[in-house]
Tab-separated table of C-alpha atoms and ligand atoms in Angstrom:
chain	number	residue	atom	x	y	z
N	1	UNK	CA	-83.540	-1.596	-59.433
N	2	UNK	CA	-84.414	-4.908	-60.809
N	3	UNK	CA	-81.850	-4.233	-63.583
N	4	UNK	CA	-78.961	-4.246	-61.187
N	5	UNK	CA	-80.348	-7.693	-59.618
N	6	UNK	CA	-80.029	-9.421	-62.806
N	7	UNK	CA	-76.575	-7.914	-63.396
N	8	UNK	CA	-75.706	-8.954	-60.374
N	9	UNK	CA	-76.925	-12.526	-60.683
N	10	UNK	CA	-75.334	-12.846	-64.293
N	11	UNK	CA	-71.785	-11.517	-63.123
N	12	UNK	CA	-72.289	-13.969	-59.825
N	13	UNK	CA	-72.931	-16.993	-62.052
N	14	UNK	CA	-70.111	-16.006	-64.654
N	15	UNK	CA	-67.712	-15.631	-61.395
N	16	UNK	CA	-68.628	-19.247	-60.515
N	17	UNK	CA	-68.051	-20.888	-64.104
N	18	UNK	CA	-64.821	-18.958	-63.981
N	19	UNK	CA	-63.795	-20.432	-60.763
N	20	UNK	CA	-64.410	-23.898	-62.250
N	21	UNK	CA	-60.931	-24.293	-63.476
N	22	UNK	CA	-59.901	-24.409	-59.957
N	23	UNK	CA	-59.896	-28.168	-60.860
N	24	UNK	CA	-56.596	-28.091	-62.553
N	25	UNK	CA	-55.235	-26.994	-59.258
N	26	UNK	CA	-57.033	-29.688	-57.540
N	27	UNK	CA	-55.461	-32.245	-60.326
N	28	UNK	CA	-51.818	-31.266	-59.496
N	29	UNK	CA	-52.265	-31.214	-55.875
N	30	UNK	CA	-53.690	-34.442	-55.515
N	31	UNK	CA	-50.932	-35.908	-58.131
N	32	UNK	CA	-48.223	-34.188	-56.177
N	33	UNK	CA	-49.865	-35.922	-52.956
N	34	UNK	CA	-49.842	-39.419	-54.785
N	35	UNK	CA	-53.127	-39.685	-54.476
N	36	UNK	CA	-54.943	-42.119	-57.014
N	37	UNK	CA	-58.197	-41.096	-58.448
N	38	UNK	CA	-60.296	-41.225	-61.739
N	39	UNK	CA	-63.022	-38.926	-62.647
N	40	UNK	CA	-63.583	-36.761	-59.774
N	41	UNK	CA	-65.518	-33.665	-59.664
N	42	UNK	CA	-64.301	-30.572	-57.378
N	43	UNK	CA	-65.752	-27.464	-56.706
N	44	UNK	CA	-63.072	-25.490	-54.866
N	45	UNK	CA	-59.701	-26.735	-53.567
N	46	UNK	CA	-59.629	-29.203	-50.695
N	47	UNK	CA	-56.734	-29.065	-48.154
N	48	UNK	CA	-54.317	-31.999	-49.202
N	49	UNK	CA	-51.742	-33.255	-46.864
N	50	UNK	CA	-50.872	-37.081	-47.506
N	51	UNK	CA	-47.709	-38.607	-45.957
N	52	UNK	CA	-45.110	-39.845	-48.338
N	53	UNK	CA	-45.919	-43.326	-46.442
N	54	UNK	CA	-50.003	-42.760	-46.481
N	55	UNK	CA	-52.047	-44.289	-49.278
N	56	UNK	CA	-55.357	-42.768	-51.014
N	57	UNK	CA	-57.109	-44.386	-53.512
N	58	UNK	CA	-60.229	-42.415	-54.940
N	59	UNK	CA	-62.999	-44.090	-57.223
N	60	UNK	CA	-64.993	-43.148	-59.760
N	61	UNK	CA	-67.399	-40.137	-59.828
N	62	UNK	CA	-65.966	-38.618	-56.565
N	63	UNK	CA	-67.477	-35.396	-56.075
N	64	UNK	CA	-66.443	-32.428	-53.264
N	65	UNK	CA	-67.768	-29.270	-52.311
N	66	UNK	CA	-65.166	-27.161	-50.624
N	67	UNK	CA	-66.367	-24.233	-48.870
N	68	UNK	CA	-67.176	-20.682	-49.485
N	69	UNK	CA	-70.026	-20.341	-52.433
N	70	UNK	CA	-69.777	-24.470	-52.953
N	71	UNK	CA	-71.333	-25.213	-49.469
N	72	UNK	CA	-74.701	-23.111	-49.254
N	73	UNK	CA	-75.524	-24.723	-46.012
N	74	UNK	CA	-73.342	-22.813	-43.951
N	75	UNK	CA	-70.270	-23.413	-41.830
N	76	UNK	CA	-68.087	-23.192	-44.914
N	77	UNK	CA	-64.599	-24.762	-45.055
N	78	UNK	CA	-62.484	-26.886	-47.685
N	79	UNK	CA	-62.417	-30.362	-47.540
N	80	UNK	CA	-59.383	-31.761	-45.515
N	81	UNK	CA	-57.447	-35.122	-46.514
N	82	UNK	CA	-54.887	-35.386	-44.144
N	83	UNK	CA	-53.210	-39.107	-44.224
N	84	UNK	CA	-50.395	-39.909	-41.688
N	85	UNK	CA	-47.348	-42.110	-42.187
N	86	UNK	CA	-48.911	-45.545	-42.818
N	87	UNK	CA	-52.538	-44.280	-42.868
N	88	UNK	CA	-54.756	-45.997	-45.918
N	89	UNK	CA	-57.677	-43.814	-47.331
N	90	UNK	CA	-60.304	-45.552	-49.703
N	91	UNK	CA	-63.119	-43.909	-51.196
N	92	UNK	CA	-65.376	-45.992	-53.395
N	93	UNK	CA	-67.642	-44.830	-56.375
N	94	UNK	CA	-70.129	-42.228	-56.517
N	95	UNK	CA	-69.198	-40.638	-53.166
N	96	UNK	CA	-70.214	-37.261	-52.301
N	97	UNK	CA	-69.056	-35.009	-49.683
N	98	UNK	CA	-69.052	-31.323	-48.527
N	99	UNK	CA	-66.751	-29.318	-46.280
N	100	UNK	CA	-65.283	-32.965	-44.697
N	101	UNK	CA	-62.215	-33.311	-42.998
N	102	UNK	CA	-60.852	-36.627	-42.872
N	103	UNK	CA	-57.929	-37.323	-40.700
N	104	UNK	CA	-56.512	-40.730	-41.191
N	105	UNK	CA	-53.809	-42.364	-39.191
N	106	UNK	CA	-54.784	-45.998	-39.779
N	107	UNK	CA	-57.585	-46.803	-42.232
N	108	UNK	CA	-60.862	-45.091	-43.338
N	109	UNK	CA	-62.858	-46.761	-46.070
N	110	UNK	CA	-65.999	-44.960	-47.644
N	111	UNK	CA	-68.253	-47.244	-49.490
N	112	UNK	CA	-70.081	-46.887	-52.845
N	113	UNK	CA	-72.698	-44.253	-53.042
N	114	UNK	CA	-72.123	-42.643	-49.459
N	115	UNK	CA	-73.153	-38.735	-48.953
N	116	UNK	CA	-71.504	-36.857	-46.290
N	117	UNK	CA	-72.896	-33.476	-45.061
N	118	UNK	CA	-71.278	-30.279	-44.678
N	119	UNK	CA	-69.012	-29.937	-41.830
N	120	UNK	CA	-68.396	-33.379	-41.060
N	121	UNK	CA	-65.308	-34.574	-40.014
N	122	UNK	CA	-63.819	-38.413	-39.766
N	123	UNK	CA	-61.137	-39.254	-37.365
N	124	UNK	CA	-59.377	-42.691	-37.045
N	125	UNK	CA	-57.241	-41.359	-34.184
N	126	UNK	CA	-57.217	-39.606	-31.096
N	127	UNK	CA	-54.166	-37.492	-32.088
N	128	UNK	CA	-52.933	-37.226	-28.580
N	129	UNK	CA	-51.933	-39.723	-25.902
N	130	UNK	CA	-54.342	-40.370	-23.300
N	131	UNK	CA	-51.292	-39.655	-20.790
N	132	UNK	CA	-50.456	-36.425	-19.952
N	133	UNK	CA	-47.089	-36.676	-19.362
N	134	UNK	CA	-46.570	-38.037	-22.931
N	135	UNK	CA	-48.806	-35.171	-24.312
N	136	UNK	CA	-46.608	-32.241	-22.304
N	137	UNK	CA	-43.409	-34.087	-23.261
N	138	UNK	CA	-40.870	-32.192	-25.649
N	139	UNK	CA	-41.269	-33.336	-28.496
N	140	UNK	CA	-44.676	-34.590	-27.669
N	141	UNK	CA	-44.715	-38.592	-27.262
N	142	UNK	CA	-47.222	-40.104	-30.347
N	143	UNK	CA	-46.216	-44.005	-30.046
N	144	UNK	CA	-49.211	-44.694	-27.769
N	145	UNK	CA	-51.864	-42.430	-29.511
N	146	UNK	CA	-54.401	-44.895	-30.276
N	147	UNK	CA	-56.108	-45.563	-33.713
N	148	UNK	CA	-58.682	-47.755	-35.315
N	149	UNK	CA	-60.130	-48.007	-38.765
N	150	UNK	CA	-63.334	-46.645	-39.534
N	151	UNK	CA	-65.590	-48.134	-41.946
N	152	UNK	CA	-68.718	-45.961	-43.628
N	153	UNK	CA	-70.631	-48.864	-45.571
N	154	UNK	CA	-72.265	-48.475	-49.053
N	155	UNK	CA	-75.380	-46.244	-49.205
N	156	UNK	CA	-75.038	-44.574	-45.858
N	157	UNK	CA	-75.488	-40.952	-45.240
N	158	UNK	CA	-74.114	-38.945	-42.850
N	159	UNK	CA	-75.678	-35.672	-41.583
N	160	UNK	CA	-74.084	-32.185	-41.629
N	161	UNK	CA	-71.491	-31.366	-38.893
N	162	UNK	CA	-71.168	-34.702	-37.559
N	163	UNK	CA	-68.239	-36.390	-36.326
N	164	UNK	CA	-67.102	-39.902	-36.796
N	165	UNK	CA	-64.788	-41.273	-34.094
N	166	UNK	CA	-62.023	-43.845	-34.245
N	167	UNK	CA	-63.169	-47.365	-34.797
N	168	UNK	CA	-66.646	-47.154	-36.038
N	169	UNK	CA	-68.313	-48.977	-38.628
N	170	UNK	CA	-71.335	-47.195	-39.780
N	171	UNK	CA	-74.085	-49.601	-41.466
N	172	UNK	CA	-74.962	-49.982	-45.321
N	173	UNK	CA	-78.000	-47.787	-45.922
N	174	UNK	CA	-78.058	-46.147	-42.700
N	175	UNK	CA	-78.304	-42.335	-41.716
N	176	UNK	CA	-76.583	-40.392	-39.030
N	177	UNK	CA	-78.463	-37.026	-37.979
N	178	UNK	CA	-77.180	-33.806	-38.490
N	179	UNK	CA	-74.750	-32.890	-35.536
N	180	UNK	CA	-74.294	-36.001	-34.122
N	181	UNK	CA	-70.847	-37.697	-32.563
N	182	UNK	CA	-70.818	-41.369	-33.509
N	183	UNK	CA	-68.683	-43.262	-30.689
N	184	UNK	CA	-69.773	-47.101	-31.497
N	185	UNK	CA	-71.002	-49.154	-34.521
N	186	UNK	CA	-74.167	-48.199	-36.340
N	187	UNK	CA	-75.770	-51.274	-37.739
N	188	UNK	CA	-76.824	-51.742	-41.441
N	189	UNK	CA	-80.307	-49.446	-42.302
N	190	UNK	CA	-80.586	-47.793	-38.950
N	191	UNK	CA	-81.020	-44.318	-38.422
N	192	UNK	CA	-78.669	-42.946	-35.185
N	193	UNK	CA	-78.538	-39.421	-34.067
N	194	UNK	CA	-77.336	-37.276	-30.937
N	195	UNK	CA	-74.057	-37.410	-28.828
N	196	UNK	CA	-73.326	-40.111	-28.157
N	197	UNK	CA	-74.951	-41.331	-31.438
N	198	UNK	CA	-78.051	-43.599	-30.101
N	199	UNK	CA	-80.383	-45.785	-32.114
N	200	UNK	CA	-83.433	-43.702	-33.599
N	201	UNK	CA	-85.397	-46.020	-35.769
N	202	UNK	CA	-84.674	-48.946	-38.237
N	203	UNK	CA	-85.040	-48.373	-42.070
N	204	UNK	CA	-86.137	-51.729	-42.525
N	205	UNK	CA	-89.743	-52.102	-43.905
C	301	COA	C1	-81.945	-37.879	-38.429
C	301	COA	C2	-82.985	-37.563	-39.487
C	301	COA	C3	-82.896	-37.938	-40.778
C	301	COA	C4	-84.366	-37.998	-38.962
C	301	COA	O1	-85.445	-37.311	-39.940
C	301	COA	P1	-86.636	-37.939	-39.410
C	301	COA	O2	-86.896	-39.184	-40.114
C	301	COA	O3	-88.191	-37.068	-40.029
C	301	COA	O4	-87.180	-38.212	-38.013
C	301	COA	P2	-87.641	-37.032	-36.759
C	301	COA	O5	-87.372	-35.762	-37.399
C	301	COA	O6	-89.282	-37.469	-36.837
C	301	COA	O7	-87.117	-37.429	-35.454
C	301	COA	C5	-87.232	-38.712	-34.990
C	301	COA	C6	-86.312	-38.681	-33.683
C	301	COA	O8	-84.862	-38.422	-33.930
C	301	COA	C7	-84.721	-37.434	-33.125
C	301	COA	N1	-83.620	-36.744	-33.866
C	301	COA	C8	-83.840	-36.336	-35.355
C	301	COA	N2	-82.568	-35.774	-35.495
C	301	COA	C9	-81.702	-35.991	-34.869
C	301	COA	C10	-80.133	-35.732	-34.773
C	301	COA	N3	-79.783	-34.964	-35.682
C	301	COA	N4	-79.546	-35.920	-33.432
C	301	COA	C11	-80.483	-36.480	-32.438
C	301	COA	N5	-81.742	-36.707	-32.350
C	301	COA	C12	-82.449	-36.681	-33.639
C	301	COA	C13	-85.923	-36.451	-33.042
C	301	COA	O9	-85.929	-35.789	-31.906
C	301	COA	C14	-86.932	-37.357	-32.821
C	301	COA	O10	-86.900	-38.054	-31.343
C	301	COA	P3	-87.928	-38.489	-30.600
C	301	COA	O11	-88.888	-39.716	-31.201
C	301	COA	O12	-87.559	-38.712	-29.205
C	301	COA	O13	-88.884	-37.361	-30.908
C	301	COA	C15	-82.840	-35.775	-39.659
C	301	COA	O14	-83.333	-35.429	-38.395
C	301	COA	C16	-81.447	-35.300	-39.796
C	301	COA	O15	-80.687	-35.046	-38.872
C	301	COA	N6	-81.116	-35.169	-41.291
C	301	COA	C17	-79.958	-34.918	-41.716
C	301	COA	C18	-80.129	-33.682	-42.487
C	301	COA	C19	-78.548	-33.235	-42.917
C	301	COA	O16	-77.743	-33.071	-42.254
C	301	COA	N7	-78.579	-32.904	-44.328
C	301	COA	C20	-77.425	-33.156	-44.861
C	301	COA	C21	-76.953	-31.296	-45.438
C	301	COA	S1	-75.571	-31.341	-46.543
Protein backbone atom coordinates (compact mmCIF):
# COMPACT_ATOMS: atom_id res chain seq x y z
CA UNK A 1 0.00 0.00 0.00
CA UNK A 2 2.86 2.36 0.87
CA UNK A 3 4.06 2.03 -2.75
CA UNK A 4 0.75 3.45 -4.00
CA UNK A 5 1.05 6.28 -1.54
CA UNK A 6 4.50 7.12 -2.94
CA UNK A 7 3.21 6.97 -6.52
CA UNK A 8 0.27 9.16 -5.54
CA UNK A 9 2.59 11.71 -3.93
CA UNK A 10 4.91 11.77 -6.95
CA UNK A 11 2.00 12.20 -9.41
CA UNK A 12 0.58 14.97 -7.25
CA UNK A 13 3.91 16.79 -7.33
CA UNK A 14 4.31 16.29 -11.09
CA UNK A 15 0.79 17.62 -11.66
CA UNK A 16 1.58 20.57 -9.37
CA UNK A 17 4.60 21.52 -11.51
CA UNK A 18 2.74 21.02 -14.80
CA UNK A 19 0.12 23.48 -13.56
CA UNK A 20 2.88 26.06 -13.08
CA UNK A 21 2.68 26.89 -16.79
CA UNK A 22 -0.53 28.68 -15.87
CA UNK A 23 1.68 31.75 -15.39
CA UNK A 24 1.46 32.19 -19.18
CA UNK A 25 -2.31 32.74 -18.85
CA UNK A 26 -1.74 35.17 -15.99
CA UNK A 27 0.81 37.07 -18.07
CA UNK A 28 -1.61 37.56 -20.98
CA UNK A 29 -4.60 38.19 -18.73
CA UNK A 30 -2.72 40.98 -16.95
CA UNK A 31 -1.35 42.42 -20.20
CA UNK A 32 -4.83 42.46 -21.79
CA UNK A 33 -6.16 44.23 -18.71
CA UNK A 34 -3.30 46.75 -18.92
CA UNK A 35 -1.97 45.75 -15.51
CA UNK A 36 1.57 47.07 -15.08
CA UNK A 37 3.74 44.48 -13.32
CA UNK A 38 7.36 43.44 -13.02
CA UNK A 39 8.37 40.01 -11.73
CA UNK A 40 5.29 38.39 -10.28
CA UNK A 41 4.90 34.77 -9.23
CA UNK A 42 1.40 33.35 -9.50
CA UNK A 43 0.17 29.96 -8.40
CA UNK A 44 -3.09 29.52 -10.30
CA UNK A 45 -5.01 32.12 -12.29
CA UNK A 46 -6.68 35.16 -10.67
CA UNK A 47 -9.98 36.73 -11.73
CA UNK A 48 -9.09 40.06 -13.31
CA UNK A 49 -11.46 42.78 -14.49
CA UNK A 50 -9.87 46.19 -14.89
CA UNK A 51 -11.90 49.04 -16.36
CA UNK A 52 -10.42 50.76 -19.41
CA UNK A 53 -10.41 53.86 -17.17
CA UNK A 54 -8.82 52.08 -14.20
CA UNK A 55 -5.14 51.64 -13.37
CA UNK A 56 -3.16 48.86 -11.72
CA UNK A 57 0.54 49.03 -10.84
CA UNK A 58 2.29 46.09 -9.22
CA UNK A 59 5.85 46.31 -7.92
CA UNK A 60 8.66 43.77 -7.73
CA UNK A 61 8.42 40.24 -6.37
CA UNK A 62 4.64 40.01 -6.11
CA UNK A 63 3.42 36.56 -5.12
CA UNK A 64 -0.13 35.24 -5.13
CA UNK A 65 -1.93 31.98 -4.50
CA UNK A 66 -5.12 31.45 -6.40
CA UNK A 67 -7.35 28.93 -4.79
CA UNK A 68 -7.60 25.19 -4.96
CA UNK A 69 -4.31 23.31 -4.42
CA UNK A 70 -2.40 26.57 -3.91
CA UNK A 71 -4.10 27.79 -0.78
CA UNK A 72 -4.00 24.91 1.65
CA UNK A 73 -5.53 26.79 4.55
CA UNK A 74 -9.10 26.34 3.30
CA UNK A 75 -11.75 28.57 1.73
CA UNK A 76 -10.07 28.23 -1.64
CA UNK A 77 -10.85 30.79 -4.25
CA UNK A 78 -8.78 32.63 -6.83
CA UNK A 79 -7.60 36.15 -6.09
CA UNK A 80 -9.86 38.80 -7.64
CA UNK A 81 -8.62 42.13 -8.99
CA UNK A 82 -11.64 44.27 -9.80
CA UNK A 83 -10.92 47.90 -10.65
CA UNK A 84 -13.76 50.20 -11.69
CA UNK A 85 -13.81 53.36 -13.76
CA UNK A 86 -11.23 55.81 -12.35
CA UNK A 87 -10.01 53.29 -9.75
CA UNK A 88 -6.32 53.05 -8.95
CA UNK A 89 -4.76 49.95 -7.40
CA UNK A 90 -1.12 50.14 -6.34
CA UNK A 91 0.69 47.10 -4.98
CA UNK A 92 4.24 47.90 -3.94
CA UNK A 93 7.28 45.59 -3.70
CA UNK A 94 7.51 42.16 -2.12
CA UNK A 95 3.81 41.70 -1.38
CA UNK A 96 2.22 38.26 -0.90
CA UNK A 97 -1.50 37.49 -1.02
CA UNK A 98 -3.63 34.35 -0.95
CA UNK A 99 -7.17 34.01 -2.27
CA UNK A 100 -7.77 37.72 -1.73
CA UNK A 101 -10.41 39.83 -3.46
CA UNK A 102 -9.55 43.49 -4.07
CA UNK A 103 -12.38 45.68 -5.33
CA UNK A 104 -11.21 49.19 -6.16
CA UNK A 105 -13.47 52.01 -7.34
CA UNK A 106 -11.38 54.76 -5.78
CA UNK A 107 -7.81 54.04 -4.63
CA UNK A 108 -6.20 51.11 -2.84
CA UNK A 109 -2.51 51.07 -1.99
CA UNK A 110 -0.68 48.12 -0.47
CA UNK A 111 2.78 48.89 0.90
CA UNK A 112 6.06 47.01 0.66
CA UNK A 113 6.33 43.60 2.35
CA UNK A 114 2.64 43.33 3.21
CA UNK A 115 1.23 39.81 3.70
CA UNK A 116 -2.48 39.16 3.24
CA UNK A 117 -4.02 35.92 4.51
CA UNK A 118 -6.34 33.66 2.54
CA UNK A 119 -9.93 34.68 1.98
CA UNK A 120 -9.42 38.35 2.79
CA UNK A 121 -11.45 40.98 0.97
CA UNK A 122 -10.53 44.66 0.54
CA UNK A 123 -13.27 47.05 -0.58
CA UNK A 124 -12.90 50.81 -1.06
CA UNK A 125 -16.59 51.09 -1.97
CA UNK A 126 -20.04 50.24 -0.60
CA UNK A 127 -21.01 48.90 -4.06
CA UNK A 128 -24.62 50.16 -3.61
CA UNK A 129 -26.24 53.41 -2.51
CA UNK A 130 -27.44 53.60 1.09
CA UNK A 131 -30.73 54.99 -0.27
CA UNK A 132 -33.03 52.07 -1.15
CA UNK A 133 -34.81 54.11 -3.86
CA UNK A 134 -31.51 54.35 -5.74
CA UNK A 135 -30.75 50.66 -5.12
CA UNK A 136 -34.05 49.44 -6.52
CA UNK A 137 -34.33 51.82 -9.45
CA UNK A 138 -33.84 50.32 -12.88
CA UNK A 139 -31.12 50.77 -13.87
CA UNK A 140 -29.65 51.04 -10.38
CA UNK A 141 -28.41 54.55 -9.54
CA UNK A 142 -24.80 54.38 -8.46
CA UNK A 143 -23.88 58.09 -8.54
CA UNK A 144 -24.06 58.40 -4.75
CA UNK A 145 -22.32 55.16 -3.83
CA UNK A 146 -19.74 56.00 -1.18
CA UNK A 147 -16.09 55.23 -1.80
CA UNK A 148 -12.93 56.15 0.11
CA UNK A 149 -9.28 55.16 -0.35
CA UNK A 150 -7.72 52.24 1.51
CA UNK A 151 -4.05 52.24 2.52
CA UNK A 152 -2.24 49.23 3.94
CA UNK A 153 1.15 50.47 5.04
CA UNK A 154 4.41 48.58 4.70
CA UNK A 155 5.13 45.43 6.72
CA UNK A 156 1.50 44.99 7.81
CA UNK A 157 0.03 41.48 8.12
CA UNK A 158 -3.68 40.84 7.52
CA UNK A 159 -5.02 37.61 9.07
CA UNK A 160 -7.04 35.19 6.97
CA UNK A 161 -10.66 35.90 6.04
CA UNK A 162 -10.56 39.52 7.14
CA UNK A 163 -12.61 42.30 5.58
CA UNK A 164 -10.99 45.71 5.09
CA UNK A 165 -13.60 48.37 4.38
CA UNK A 166 -13.51 51.74 2.61
CA UNK A 167 -11.51 54.61 4.04
CA UNK A 168 -9.34 52.46 6.29
CA UNK A 169 -5.58 52.82 6.84
CA UNK A 170 -3.73 49.87 8.35
CA UNK A 171 -0.60 51.09 10.10
CA UNK A 172 3.00 50.19 9.37
CA UNK A 173 3.95 46.80 10.83
CA UNK A 174 0.47 46.28 12.26
CA UNK A 175 -1.37 42.97 12.46
CA UNK A 176 -5.07 42.34 11.83
CA UNK A 177 -6.35 39.15 13.51
CA UNK A 178 -8.02 36.40 11.51
CA UNK A 179 -11.65 37.00 10.48
CA UNK A 180 -11.64 40.66 11.51
CA UNK A 181 -13.81 43.37 9.98
CA UNK A 182 -11.75 46.56 9.90
CA UNK A 183 -13.89 49.70 9.81
CA UNK A 184 -11.50 52.21 11.42
CA UNK A 185 -7.83 53.15 11.03
CA UNK A 186 -5.31 50.87 12.72
CA UNK A 187 -2.29 52.86 13.99
CA UNK A 188 1.30 51.72 13.34
CA UNK A 189 2.67 48.67 15.19
CA UNK A 190 -0.53 47.48 16.82
CA UNK A 191 -2.56 44.26 16.77
CA UNK A 192 -6.29 44.70 16.13
CA UNK A 193 -8.97 42.07 15.77
CA UNK A 194 -12.67 41.21 15.92
CA UNK A 195 -15.83 42.55 14.32
CA UNK A 196 -15.59 45.49 14.32
CA UNK A 197 -11.82 45.27 14.77
CA UNK A 198 -10.59 46.75 18.05
CA UNK A 199 -7.20 47.31 19.65
CA UNK A 200 -5.70 44.11 21.11
CA UNK A 201 -2.11 45.06 21.91
CA UNK A 202 0.84 47.19 20.97
CA UNK A 203 3.83 45.68 19.18
CA UNK A 204 6.24 48.35 20.42
CA UNK A 205 8.81 47.05 22.91
C1 LIG B 1 -4.15 38.32 16.11
C2 LIG B 1 -3.17 37.21 16.46
C3 LIG B 1 -1.86 37.40 15.69
C4 LIG B 1 -2.92 37.32 17.96
O1 LIG B 1 -2.11 36.28 18.39
P1 LIG B 1 -1.42 36.35 19.85
O2 LIG B 1 -0.44 37.48 19.87
O3 LIG B 1 -0.89 34.99 20.13
O4 LIG B 1 -2.57 36.78 20.81
P2 LIG B 1 -3.49 35.90 21.77
O5 LIG B 1 -3.92 34.64 21.12
O6 LIG B 1 -2.78 35.83 23.09
O7 LIG B 1 -4.77 36.84 21.93
C5 LIG B 1 -4.72 38.08 22.60
C6 LIG B 1 -6.15 38.60 22.70
O8 LIG B 1 -6.63 38.88 21.38
C7 LIG B 1 -7.81 38.16 21.09
N1 LIG B 1 -7.73 37.73 19.69
C8 LIG B 1 -6.79 36.99 19.10
N2 LIG B 1 -7.05 36.81 17.79
C9 LIG B 1 -8.18 37.49 17.54
C10 LIG B 1 -8.97 37.67 16.38
N3 LIG B 1 -8.60 37.13 15.22
N4 LIG B 1 -10.08 38.39 16.48
C11 LIG B 1 -10.46 38.95 17.66
N5 LIG B 1 -9.74 38.82 18.80
C12 LIG B 1 -8.62 38.07 18.74
C13 LIG B 1 -7.76 36.97 22.04
O9 LIG B 1 -9.07 36.46 22.30
C14 LIG B 1 -7.14 37.60 23.26
O10 LIG B 1 -8.13 38.35 23.95
P3 LIG B 1 -8.10 38.52 25.58
O11 LIG B 1 -6.81 39.22 25.89
O12 LIG B 1 -9.32 39.32 25.85
O13 LIG B 1 -8.15 37.13 26.12
C15 LIG B 1 -3.73 35.80 16.08
O14 LIG B 1 -4.80 35.46 16.96
C16 LIG B 1 -4.27 35.76 14.66
O15 LIG B 1 -5.41 36.09 14.36
N6 LIG B 1 -3.35 35.34 13.73
C17 LIG B 1 -3.63 35.39 12.30
C18 LIG B 1 -3.48 33.97 11.70
C19 LIG B 1 -3.76 34.03 10.23
O16 LIG B 1 -4.86 34.31 9.81
N7 LIG B 1 -2.71 33.80 9.40
C20 LIG B 1 -2.81 33.96 7.98
C21 LIG B 1 -2.86 32.65 7.27
S1 LIG B 1 -2.72 32.88 5.53
